[in-house]
Coordinates of C-alpha atoms and ligand atoms in Angstrom, one line a residue:
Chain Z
X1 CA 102.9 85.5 108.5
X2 CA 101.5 88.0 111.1
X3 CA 98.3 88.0 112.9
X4 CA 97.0 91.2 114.0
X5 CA 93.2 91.5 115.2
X6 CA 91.5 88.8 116.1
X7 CA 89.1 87.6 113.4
X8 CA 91.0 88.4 111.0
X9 CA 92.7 86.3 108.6
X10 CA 96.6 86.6 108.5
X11 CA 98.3 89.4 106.5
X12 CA 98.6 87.4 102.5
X13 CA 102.2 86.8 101.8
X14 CA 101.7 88.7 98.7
X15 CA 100.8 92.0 101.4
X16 CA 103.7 91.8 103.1
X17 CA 106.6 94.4 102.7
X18 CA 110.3 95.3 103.6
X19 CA 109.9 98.7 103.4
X20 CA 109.4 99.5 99.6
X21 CA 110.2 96.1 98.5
X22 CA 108.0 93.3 98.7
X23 CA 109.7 90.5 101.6
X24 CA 112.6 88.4 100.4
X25 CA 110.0 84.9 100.0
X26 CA 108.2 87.1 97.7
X27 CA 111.2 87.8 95.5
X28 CA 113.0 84.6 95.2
X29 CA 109.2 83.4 94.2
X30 CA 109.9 84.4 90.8
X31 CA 113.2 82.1 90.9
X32 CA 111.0 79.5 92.0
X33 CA 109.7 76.7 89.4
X34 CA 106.0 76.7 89.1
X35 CA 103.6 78.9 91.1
X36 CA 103.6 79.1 94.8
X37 CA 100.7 78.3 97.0
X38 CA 99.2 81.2 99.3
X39 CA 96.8 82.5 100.6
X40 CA 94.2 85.3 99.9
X41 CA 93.0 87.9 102.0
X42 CA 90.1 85.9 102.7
X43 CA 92.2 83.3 104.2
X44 CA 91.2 80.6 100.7
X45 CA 94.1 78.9 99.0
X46 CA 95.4 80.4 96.1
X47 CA 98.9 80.2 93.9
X48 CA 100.9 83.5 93.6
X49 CA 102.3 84.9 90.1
X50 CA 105.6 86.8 90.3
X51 CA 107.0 86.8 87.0
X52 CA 106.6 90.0 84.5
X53 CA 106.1 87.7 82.2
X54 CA 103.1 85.7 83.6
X55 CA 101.4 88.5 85.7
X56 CA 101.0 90.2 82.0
X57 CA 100.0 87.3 80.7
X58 CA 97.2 86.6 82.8
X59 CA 95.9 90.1 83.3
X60 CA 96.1 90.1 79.9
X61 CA 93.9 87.5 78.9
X62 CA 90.3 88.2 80.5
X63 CA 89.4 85.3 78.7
X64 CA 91.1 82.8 80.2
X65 CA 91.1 84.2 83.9
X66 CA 88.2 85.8 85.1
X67 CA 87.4 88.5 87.3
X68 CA 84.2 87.3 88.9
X69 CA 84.1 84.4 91.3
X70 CA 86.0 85.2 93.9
X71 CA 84.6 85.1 98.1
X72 CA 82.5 87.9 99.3
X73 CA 82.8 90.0 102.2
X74 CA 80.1 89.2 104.4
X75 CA 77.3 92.3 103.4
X76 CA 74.7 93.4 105.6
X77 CA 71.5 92.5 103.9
X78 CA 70.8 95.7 102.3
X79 CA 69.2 95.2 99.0
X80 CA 72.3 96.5 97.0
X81 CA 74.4 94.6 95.2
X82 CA 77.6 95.1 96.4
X83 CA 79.2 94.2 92.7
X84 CA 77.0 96.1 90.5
X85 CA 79.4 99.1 89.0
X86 CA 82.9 97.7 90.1
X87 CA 84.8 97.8 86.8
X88 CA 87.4 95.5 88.7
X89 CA 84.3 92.6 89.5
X90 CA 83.5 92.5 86.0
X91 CA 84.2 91.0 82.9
X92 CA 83.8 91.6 78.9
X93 CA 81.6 92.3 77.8
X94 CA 79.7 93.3 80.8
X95 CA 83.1 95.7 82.3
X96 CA 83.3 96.8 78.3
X97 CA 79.9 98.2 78.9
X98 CA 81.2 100.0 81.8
X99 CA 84.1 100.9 81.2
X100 CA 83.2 102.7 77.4
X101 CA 80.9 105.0 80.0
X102 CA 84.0 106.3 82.0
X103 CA 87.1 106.8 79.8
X104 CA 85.8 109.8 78.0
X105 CA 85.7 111.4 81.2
X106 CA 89.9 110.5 81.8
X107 CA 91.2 111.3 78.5
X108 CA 95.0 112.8 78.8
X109 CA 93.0 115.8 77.2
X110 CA 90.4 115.9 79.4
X111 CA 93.0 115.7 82.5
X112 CA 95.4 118.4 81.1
X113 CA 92.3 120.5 81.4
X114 CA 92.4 119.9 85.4
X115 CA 95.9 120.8 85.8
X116 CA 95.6 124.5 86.5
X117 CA 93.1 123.5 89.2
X118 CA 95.1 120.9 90.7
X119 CA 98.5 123.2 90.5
X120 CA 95.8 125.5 92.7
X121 CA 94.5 122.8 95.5
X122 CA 98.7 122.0 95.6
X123 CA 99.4 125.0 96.4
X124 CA 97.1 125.8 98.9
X125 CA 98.3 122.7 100.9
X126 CA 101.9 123.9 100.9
X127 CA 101.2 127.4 101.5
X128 CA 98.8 125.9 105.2
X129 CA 101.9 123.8 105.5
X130 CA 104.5 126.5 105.2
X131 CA 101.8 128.7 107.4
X132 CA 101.7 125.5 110.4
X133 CA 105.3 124.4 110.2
X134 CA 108.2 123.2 110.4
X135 CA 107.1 120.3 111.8
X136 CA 104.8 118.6 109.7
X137 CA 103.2 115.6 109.0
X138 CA 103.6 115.3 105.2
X139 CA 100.6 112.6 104.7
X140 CA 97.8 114.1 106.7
X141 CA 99.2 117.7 105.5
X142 CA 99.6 117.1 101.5
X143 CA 99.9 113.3 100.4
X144 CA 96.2 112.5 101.6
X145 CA 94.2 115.7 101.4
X146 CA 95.4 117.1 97.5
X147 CA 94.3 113.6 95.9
X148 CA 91.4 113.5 98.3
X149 CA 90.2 117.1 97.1
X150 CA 91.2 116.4 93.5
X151 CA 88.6 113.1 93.8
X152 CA 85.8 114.7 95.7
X153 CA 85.3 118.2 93.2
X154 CA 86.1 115.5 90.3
X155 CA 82.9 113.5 91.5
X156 CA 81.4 115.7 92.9
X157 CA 81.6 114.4 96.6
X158 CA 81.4 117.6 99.1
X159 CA 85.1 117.5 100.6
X160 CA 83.4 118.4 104.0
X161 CA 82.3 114.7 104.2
X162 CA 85.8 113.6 104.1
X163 CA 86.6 112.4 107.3
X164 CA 83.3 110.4 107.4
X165 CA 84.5 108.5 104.3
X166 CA 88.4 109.0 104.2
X167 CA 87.7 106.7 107.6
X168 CA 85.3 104.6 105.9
X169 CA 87.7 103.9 102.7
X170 CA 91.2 103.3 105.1
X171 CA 88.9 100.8 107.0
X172 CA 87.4 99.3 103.5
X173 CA 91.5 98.4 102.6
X174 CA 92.7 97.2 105.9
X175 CA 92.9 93.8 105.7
X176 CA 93.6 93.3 109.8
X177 CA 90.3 94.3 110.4
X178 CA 87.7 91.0 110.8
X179 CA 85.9 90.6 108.2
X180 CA 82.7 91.5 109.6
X181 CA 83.7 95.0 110.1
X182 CA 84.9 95.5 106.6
X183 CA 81.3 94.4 105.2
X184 CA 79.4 96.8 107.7
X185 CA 81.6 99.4 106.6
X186 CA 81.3 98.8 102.8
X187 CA 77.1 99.1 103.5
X188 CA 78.2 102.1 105.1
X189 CA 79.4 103.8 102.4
X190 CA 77.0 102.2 99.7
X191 CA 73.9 104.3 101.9
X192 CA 76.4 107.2 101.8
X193 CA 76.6 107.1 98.1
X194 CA 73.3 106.2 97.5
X195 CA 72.1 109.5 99.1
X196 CA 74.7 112.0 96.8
X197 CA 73.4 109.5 93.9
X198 CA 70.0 110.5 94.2
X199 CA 70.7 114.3 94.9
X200 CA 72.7 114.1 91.5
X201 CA 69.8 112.4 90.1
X202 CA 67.7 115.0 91.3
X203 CA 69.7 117.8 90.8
X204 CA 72.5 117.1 88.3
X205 CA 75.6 119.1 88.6
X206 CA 78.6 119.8 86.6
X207 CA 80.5 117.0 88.1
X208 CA 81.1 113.6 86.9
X209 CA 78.4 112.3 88.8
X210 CA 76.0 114.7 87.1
X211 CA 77.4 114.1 83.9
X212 CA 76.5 110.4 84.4
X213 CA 73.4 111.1 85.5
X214 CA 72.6 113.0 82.3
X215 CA 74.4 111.5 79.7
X216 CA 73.5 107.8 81.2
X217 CA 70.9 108.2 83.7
X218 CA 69.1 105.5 81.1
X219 CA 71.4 102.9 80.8
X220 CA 72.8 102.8 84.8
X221 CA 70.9 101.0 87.4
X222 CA 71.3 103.2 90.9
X223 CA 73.0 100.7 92.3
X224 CA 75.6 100.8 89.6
X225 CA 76.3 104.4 90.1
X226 CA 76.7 103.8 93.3
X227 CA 79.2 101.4 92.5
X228 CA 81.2 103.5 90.2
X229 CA 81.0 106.2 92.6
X230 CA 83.1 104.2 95.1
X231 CA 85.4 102.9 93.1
X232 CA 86.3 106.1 91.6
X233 CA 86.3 107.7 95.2
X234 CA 88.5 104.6 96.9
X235 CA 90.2 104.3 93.9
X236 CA 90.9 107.8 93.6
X237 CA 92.4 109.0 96.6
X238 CA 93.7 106.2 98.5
X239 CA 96.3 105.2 95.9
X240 CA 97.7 108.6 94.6
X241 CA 98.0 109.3 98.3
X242 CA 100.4 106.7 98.8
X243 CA 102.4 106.9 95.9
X244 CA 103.1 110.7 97.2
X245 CA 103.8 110.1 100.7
X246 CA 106.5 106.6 100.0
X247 CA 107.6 108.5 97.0
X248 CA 108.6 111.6 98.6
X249 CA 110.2 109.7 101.2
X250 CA 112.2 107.5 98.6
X251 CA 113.6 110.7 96.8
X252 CA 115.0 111.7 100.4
X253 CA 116.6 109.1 100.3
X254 CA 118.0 109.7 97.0
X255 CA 118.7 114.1 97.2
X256 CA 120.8 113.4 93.6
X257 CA 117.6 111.8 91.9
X258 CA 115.3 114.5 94.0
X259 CA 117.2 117.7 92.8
X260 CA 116.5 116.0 89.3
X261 CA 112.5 116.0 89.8
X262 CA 113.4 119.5 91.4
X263 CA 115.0 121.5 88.9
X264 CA 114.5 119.1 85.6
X265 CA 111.3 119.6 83.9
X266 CA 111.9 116.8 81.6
X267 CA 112.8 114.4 84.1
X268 CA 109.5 114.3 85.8
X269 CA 107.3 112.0 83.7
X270 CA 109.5 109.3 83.5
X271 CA 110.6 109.7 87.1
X272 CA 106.8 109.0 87.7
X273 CA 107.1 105.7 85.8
X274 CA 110.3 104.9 87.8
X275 CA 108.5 105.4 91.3
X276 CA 105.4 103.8 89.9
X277 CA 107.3 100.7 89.1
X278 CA 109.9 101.1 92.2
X279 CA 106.6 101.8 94.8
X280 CA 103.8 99.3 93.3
X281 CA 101.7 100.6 95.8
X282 CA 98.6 98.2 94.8
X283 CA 100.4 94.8 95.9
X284 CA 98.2 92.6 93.7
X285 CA 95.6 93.1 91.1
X286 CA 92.2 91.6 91.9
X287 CA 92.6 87.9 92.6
X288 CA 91.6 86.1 89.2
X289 CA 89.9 82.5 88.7
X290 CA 91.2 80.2 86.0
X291 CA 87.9 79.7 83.8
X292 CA 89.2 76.4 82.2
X293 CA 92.8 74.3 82.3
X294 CA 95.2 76.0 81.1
X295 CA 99.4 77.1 81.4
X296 CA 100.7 80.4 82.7
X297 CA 103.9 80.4 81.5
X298 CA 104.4 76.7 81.5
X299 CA 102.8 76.2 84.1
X300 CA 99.5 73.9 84.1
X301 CA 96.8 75.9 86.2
X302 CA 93.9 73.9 87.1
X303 CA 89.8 75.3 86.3
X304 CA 89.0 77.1 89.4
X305 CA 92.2 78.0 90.4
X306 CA 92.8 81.6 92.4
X307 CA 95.7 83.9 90.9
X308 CA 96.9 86.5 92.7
X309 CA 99.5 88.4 91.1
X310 CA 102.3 90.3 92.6
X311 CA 102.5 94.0 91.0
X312 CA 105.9 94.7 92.9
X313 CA 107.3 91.3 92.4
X314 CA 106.6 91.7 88.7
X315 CA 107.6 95.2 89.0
X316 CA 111.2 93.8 90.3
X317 CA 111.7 91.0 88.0
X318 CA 115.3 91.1 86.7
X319 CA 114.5 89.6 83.4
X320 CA 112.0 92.8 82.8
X321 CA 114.6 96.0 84.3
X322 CA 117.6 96.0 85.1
X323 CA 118.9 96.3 88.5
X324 CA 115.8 95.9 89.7
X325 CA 115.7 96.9 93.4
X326 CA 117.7 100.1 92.7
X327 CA 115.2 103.3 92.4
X328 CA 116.5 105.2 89.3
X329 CA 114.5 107.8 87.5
X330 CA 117.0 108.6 84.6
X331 CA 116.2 104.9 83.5
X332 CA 114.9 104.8 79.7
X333 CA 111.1 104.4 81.0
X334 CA 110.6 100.7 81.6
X335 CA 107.5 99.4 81.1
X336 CA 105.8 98.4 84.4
X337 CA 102.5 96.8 86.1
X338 CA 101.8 99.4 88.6
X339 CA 98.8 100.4 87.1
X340 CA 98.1 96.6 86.0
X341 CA 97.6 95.6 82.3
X342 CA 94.8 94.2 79.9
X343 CA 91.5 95.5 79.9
X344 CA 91.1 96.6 83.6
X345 CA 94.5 98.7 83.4
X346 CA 93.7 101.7 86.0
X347 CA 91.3 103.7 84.3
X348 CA 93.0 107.0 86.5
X349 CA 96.0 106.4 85.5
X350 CA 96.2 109.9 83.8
X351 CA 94.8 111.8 86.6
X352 CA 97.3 109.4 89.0
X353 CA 100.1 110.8 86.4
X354 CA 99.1 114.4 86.8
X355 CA 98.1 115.0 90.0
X356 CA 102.2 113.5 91.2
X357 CA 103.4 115.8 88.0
X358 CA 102.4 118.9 89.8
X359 CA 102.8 117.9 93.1
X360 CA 106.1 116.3 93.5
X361 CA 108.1 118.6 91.8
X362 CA 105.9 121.6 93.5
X363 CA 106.5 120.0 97.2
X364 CA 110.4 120.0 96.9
X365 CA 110.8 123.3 95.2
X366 CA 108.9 125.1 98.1
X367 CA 110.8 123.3 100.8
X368 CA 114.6 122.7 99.4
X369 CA 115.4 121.6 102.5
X370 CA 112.5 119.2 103.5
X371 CA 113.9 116.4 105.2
X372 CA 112.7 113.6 107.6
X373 CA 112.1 114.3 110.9
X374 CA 112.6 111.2 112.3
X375 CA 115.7 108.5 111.3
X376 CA 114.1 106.3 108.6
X377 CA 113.8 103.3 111.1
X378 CA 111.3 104.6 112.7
X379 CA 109.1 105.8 109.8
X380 CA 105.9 103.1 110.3
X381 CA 104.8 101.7 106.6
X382 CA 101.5 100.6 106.5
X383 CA 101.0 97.3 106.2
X384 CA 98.2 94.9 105.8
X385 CA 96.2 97.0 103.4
X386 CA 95.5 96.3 100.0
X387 CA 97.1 99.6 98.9
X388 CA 101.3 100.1 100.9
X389 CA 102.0 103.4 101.9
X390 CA 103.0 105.2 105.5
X391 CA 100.9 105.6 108.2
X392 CA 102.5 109.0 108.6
X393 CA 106.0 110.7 106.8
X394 CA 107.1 113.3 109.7
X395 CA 108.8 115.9 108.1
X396 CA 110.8 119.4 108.5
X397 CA 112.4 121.6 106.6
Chain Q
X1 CA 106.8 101.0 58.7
X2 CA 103.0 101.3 59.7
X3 CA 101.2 101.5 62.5
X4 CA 97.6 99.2 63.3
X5 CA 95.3 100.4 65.5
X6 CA 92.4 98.1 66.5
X7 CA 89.7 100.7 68.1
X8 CA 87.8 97.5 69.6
X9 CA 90.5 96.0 71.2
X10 CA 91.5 99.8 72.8
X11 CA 90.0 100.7 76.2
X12 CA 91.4 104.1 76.2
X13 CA 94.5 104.4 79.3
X14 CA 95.6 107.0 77.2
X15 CA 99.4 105.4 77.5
X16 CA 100.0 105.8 73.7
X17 CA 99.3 109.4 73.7
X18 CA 101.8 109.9 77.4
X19 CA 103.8 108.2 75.3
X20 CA 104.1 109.7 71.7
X21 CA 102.1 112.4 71.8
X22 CA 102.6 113.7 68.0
X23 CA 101.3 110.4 66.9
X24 CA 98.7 109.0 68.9
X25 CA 95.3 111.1 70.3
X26 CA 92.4 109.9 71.9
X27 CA 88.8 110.6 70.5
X28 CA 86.0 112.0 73.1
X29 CA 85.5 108.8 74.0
X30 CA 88.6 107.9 74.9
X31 CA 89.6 105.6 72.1
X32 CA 92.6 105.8 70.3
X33 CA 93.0 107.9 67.0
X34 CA 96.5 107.5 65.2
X35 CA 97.6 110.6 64.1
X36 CA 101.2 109.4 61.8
X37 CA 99.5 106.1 60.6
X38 CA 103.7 106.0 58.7
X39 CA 105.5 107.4 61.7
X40 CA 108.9 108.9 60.5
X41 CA 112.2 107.6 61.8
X42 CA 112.8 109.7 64.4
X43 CA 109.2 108.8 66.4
X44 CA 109.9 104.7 65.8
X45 CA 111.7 104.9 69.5
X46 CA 108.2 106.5 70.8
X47 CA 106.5 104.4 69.1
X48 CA 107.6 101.3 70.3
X49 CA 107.5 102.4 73.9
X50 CA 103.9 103.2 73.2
X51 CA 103.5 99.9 71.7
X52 CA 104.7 98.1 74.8
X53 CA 103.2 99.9 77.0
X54 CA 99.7 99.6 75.4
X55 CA 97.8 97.3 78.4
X56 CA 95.0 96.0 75.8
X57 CA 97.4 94.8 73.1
X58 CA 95.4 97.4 70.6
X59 CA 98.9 98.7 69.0
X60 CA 101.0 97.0 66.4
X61 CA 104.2 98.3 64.6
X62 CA 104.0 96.4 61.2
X63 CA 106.5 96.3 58.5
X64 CA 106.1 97.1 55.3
Ligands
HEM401 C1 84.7 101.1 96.1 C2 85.8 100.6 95.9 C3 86.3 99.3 96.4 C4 85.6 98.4 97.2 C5 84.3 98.5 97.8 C6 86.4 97.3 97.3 C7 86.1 96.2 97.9 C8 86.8 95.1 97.9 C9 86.4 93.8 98.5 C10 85.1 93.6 99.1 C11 87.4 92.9 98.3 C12 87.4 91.5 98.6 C13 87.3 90.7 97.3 C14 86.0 90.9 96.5 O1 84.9 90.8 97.0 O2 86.2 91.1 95.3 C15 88.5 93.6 97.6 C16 89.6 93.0 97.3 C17 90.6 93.7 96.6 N1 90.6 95.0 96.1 FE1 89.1 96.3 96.4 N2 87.6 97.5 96.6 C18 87.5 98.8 96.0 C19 88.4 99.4 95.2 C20 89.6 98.8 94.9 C21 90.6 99.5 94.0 C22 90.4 100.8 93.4 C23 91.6 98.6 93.9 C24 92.9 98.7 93.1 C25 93.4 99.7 92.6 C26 91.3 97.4 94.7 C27 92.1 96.4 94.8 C28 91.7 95.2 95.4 C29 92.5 94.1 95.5 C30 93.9 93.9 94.9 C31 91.8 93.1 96.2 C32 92.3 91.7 96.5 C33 92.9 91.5 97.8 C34 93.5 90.2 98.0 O3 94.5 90.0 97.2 O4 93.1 89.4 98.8 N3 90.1 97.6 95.2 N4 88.1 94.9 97.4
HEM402 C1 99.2 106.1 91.4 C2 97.9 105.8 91.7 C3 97.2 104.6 91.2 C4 97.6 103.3 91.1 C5 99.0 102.7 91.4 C6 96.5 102.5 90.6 C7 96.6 101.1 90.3 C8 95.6 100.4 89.8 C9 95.7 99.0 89.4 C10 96.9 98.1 89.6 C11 94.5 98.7 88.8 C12 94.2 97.3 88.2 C13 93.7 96.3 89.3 C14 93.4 94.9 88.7 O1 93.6 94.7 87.4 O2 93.0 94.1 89.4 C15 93.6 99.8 88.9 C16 92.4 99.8 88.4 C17 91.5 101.0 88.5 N1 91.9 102.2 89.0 FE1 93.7 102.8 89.6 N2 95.5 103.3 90.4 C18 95.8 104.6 90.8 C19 95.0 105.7 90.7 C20 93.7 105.8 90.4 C21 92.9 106.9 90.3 C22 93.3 108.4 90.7 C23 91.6 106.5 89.9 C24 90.4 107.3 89.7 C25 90.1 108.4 89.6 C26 91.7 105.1 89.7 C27 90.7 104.3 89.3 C28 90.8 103.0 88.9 C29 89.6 102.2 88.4 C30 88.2 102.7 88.2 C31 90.1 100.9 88.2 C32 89.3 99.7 87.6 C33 89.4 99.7 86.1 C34 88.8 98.5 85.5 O3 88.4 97.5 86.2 O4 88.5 98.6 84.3 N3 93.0 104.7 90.0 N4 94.3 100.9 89.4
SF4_403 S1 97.5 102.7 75.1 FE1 96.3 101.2 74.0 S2 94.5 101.0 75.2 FE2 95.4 102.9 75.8 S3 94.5 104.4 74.5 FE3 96.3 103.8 73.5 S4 95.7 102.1 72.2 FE4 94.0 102.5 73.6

């Protein structure tokens, strides 16, 4: 394990990459009998699920292994309750509650309806990239800003206050930052979204926030608008982000399965899944707590117990796909965790599925020729944040 | 073959419809709505896709 700043705990096992892949201890976990111990982000002890199998099982059953009871970040003493709206802190029936709010807003209908505008804000970003390069920087030119901008007019968060929070969020996920430092910058962005929450409550506007205002200005406490907000806002642009900066540099490397997503029509949804799966950008699901003895598996797991399950380990076990490690998007779409499973099953996924539907296929037909623009050894990945990704792709073309 | 639905149980990813989109829809809130309650031969494959890849365990394929 490496240490990076001080005060910080060490990077979790379970964060720790080889490139795409999660690191070889990681792998041969899921050979392993039983569950091996780790530890969490928070530096507590905690036993690590590898196995398709198990990780569905226990995301699965929000009965047995709950959501809530895991450490805190240290907060600032600000009067809001850093939980109240996160779906992923909550359990049934308390996330049902949530939760029924939200999905009518990210039905696949309701998401088709956003295409044309998100075929629009792709565009734009290739036509400034085409305008500024070749060189470019393909994450800070098109992987972060079209999710970003997709997020924000979905909200309802002016896209001028990006670099405020885009900071904000990156330093929210970076586990090598002390502890301290994450909690301040969580208050940060609670008084952030606290002020567009009571503008919208004020002055309701088309947006999602406005709708909840409207709709359920009755039944949400501020504080758990302010909480949805966030999530939806981390949630939203930090992910997709990654998935189209590691994916577009994993069908590089690949030109036969890129000229596929290229020229194919029909091969671009279940190349998706395939990069999904392949990527796992989100290295774990929230950390659950065994509510009472139980097995995972056959395992014996103890009341009180910390889970953390791998999504790429899971996402790589051989008795789930076949050749596991291999990236192949004319695979017969295997069913994966990337987006987790059971109740708390990404609640974007559709807008995650169409935003990379337009854009990846979009990207490589206006450059044919993008390529890397420095040898693949050098490319930096991220690492030590809860979501992978690269800390920049340089590209030309 | 038939297919069972439980609305409760459904938290409304949307995966079903992604993945057979001539049998399953979602209603405006998001829960699911099976459109080919006896899906025909041809849609089994989807369906079973959809089945597996439901993450709240909402979808069964029963036999009749
Ligand atoms: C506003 C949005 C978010 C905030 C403020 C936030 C904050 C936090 C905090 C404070 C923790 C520490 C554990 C805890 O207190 O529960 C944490 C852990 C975690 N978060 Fe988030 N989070 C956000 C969004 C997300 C999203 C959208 C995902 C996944 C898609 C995610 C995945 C995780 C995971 C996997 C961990 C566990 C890290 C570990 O294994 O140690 N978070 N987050
Ligand atoms: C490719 C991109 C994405 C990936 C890989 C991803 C992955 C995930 C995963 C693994 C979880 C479950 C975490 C757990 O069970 O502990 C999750 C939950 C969630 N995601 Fe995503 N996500 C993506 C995009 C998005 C987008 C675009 C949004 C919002 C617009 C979003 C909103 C959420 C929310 C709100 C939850 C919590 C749901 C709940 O607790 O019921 N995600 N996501
Ligand atoms: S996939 Fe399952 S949870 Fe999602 S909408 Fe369909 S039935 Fe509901």
């Amino acid at each position: 394990m490496s240490t990076s700043t001080d005060g910080a705990p060490p990077v979790p096992r379970h964060m720790q990459r080889d490139r795409f892949a999660p690191v070889p201890e990681t792998q041969a976990a899921r050979d392993e009998a039983g569950l091996i111990a780790i530890r969490t982000g928070f530096g507590t002890p905690a036993r690590l699920v590898t196995r398709y199998a198990d990780v569905r099982e226990v995301l699965g059953d929000a009965e047995r292994f709950t959501n809530t009871g895991l450490p805190r970040l240290p907060m600032p003493e600000d009067g809001i309750d850093p939980r109240a709206g996160n779906l992923l802190a909550t359990d049934p029936p308390e996330h049902t509650r949530l939760r029924r709010l939200l999905t009518g807003e990210f039905t696949v209908k309701r998401i088709r309806r956003l295409e044309p505008r998100i075929v629009e804000i792709v565009d734009d970003h290739l036509d400034a990239m085409a305008a500024a390069g070749p060189p470019a920087d393909l994450v800070s030119v098109f992987a972060l800003p079209v999710p970003s901008l997709v997020i924000c007019e979905l909200l309802g968060v002016p896209y001028d206050d990006r670099a405020e929070f885009q900071g904000r969020a990156a330093r929210q996920v970076d586990l090598s930052l002390p502890l301290e430092e994450r909690g301040r910058v969580a208050a940060e962005s609670r008084t952030y979204m606290g002020e567009l929450v009571d503008r919208a409550r004020t002055e309701p506007g088309d947006d999602m926030l406005g709708m909840l205002v409207r709709e359920h200005g009755d039944d949400l406490a501020r504080s758990e608008l302010i909480g949805i907000a966030s999530l939806l806002l981390i949630a939203g642009h930090e992910t997709t982000a990654n998935m189209l900066g590691l994916g577009t540099l994993a069908l590089l490397r690949a030109p036969e399965q890129l000229a596929l997503v290229r020229d194919e029509p029909g091969a671009v949804a279940p190349a998706i899944e395939e990069l999904l799966r392949f990527l796992s950008v989100v290295h774990s699901g929230i950390p659950r707590t065994v509510r009472h003895d139980t097995t995972v598996g056959d395992v014996p797991v103890a009341a009180g117990e910390v889970l953390v399950l791998s999504l790429p380990a899971a996402n790589r076990d051989p008795a789930a796909v076949e050749h596991p490690d291999d990236l192949d998007v004319t695979r017969t779409i295997a069913p994966h965790v990337a987006f987790g499973h059971g109740v708390h099953h990404c609640l974007g996924a559709p807008l995650a599925r169409a935003e990379m539907a337009v854009a990846f296929p979009a990207l490589f037909r206006r450059f044919p020729t993008l390529a890397p623009g420095i040898p693949f050894e050098e490319i930096e990945f991220r690492s030590a944040t809860i979501v992978h990704g690269l800390r920049a792709l340089p590209v030309t073309w | 073959m038939h297919i069972q639905a439980d609305r409760e149980a459904c938290i409304g990813a949307g995966n079903c419809v992604l993945a057979a989109e001539d049998v399953f829809d979602q209603d405006d809130d998001a829960v699911v709505l099976v459109l080919e309650e006896e899906p025909s031969a041809d849609q089994v494959g989807e369906v079973r896709n959809a089945v597996a890849q439901c993450p709240s365990g909402a979808l069964k394929l029963v036999d009749d």
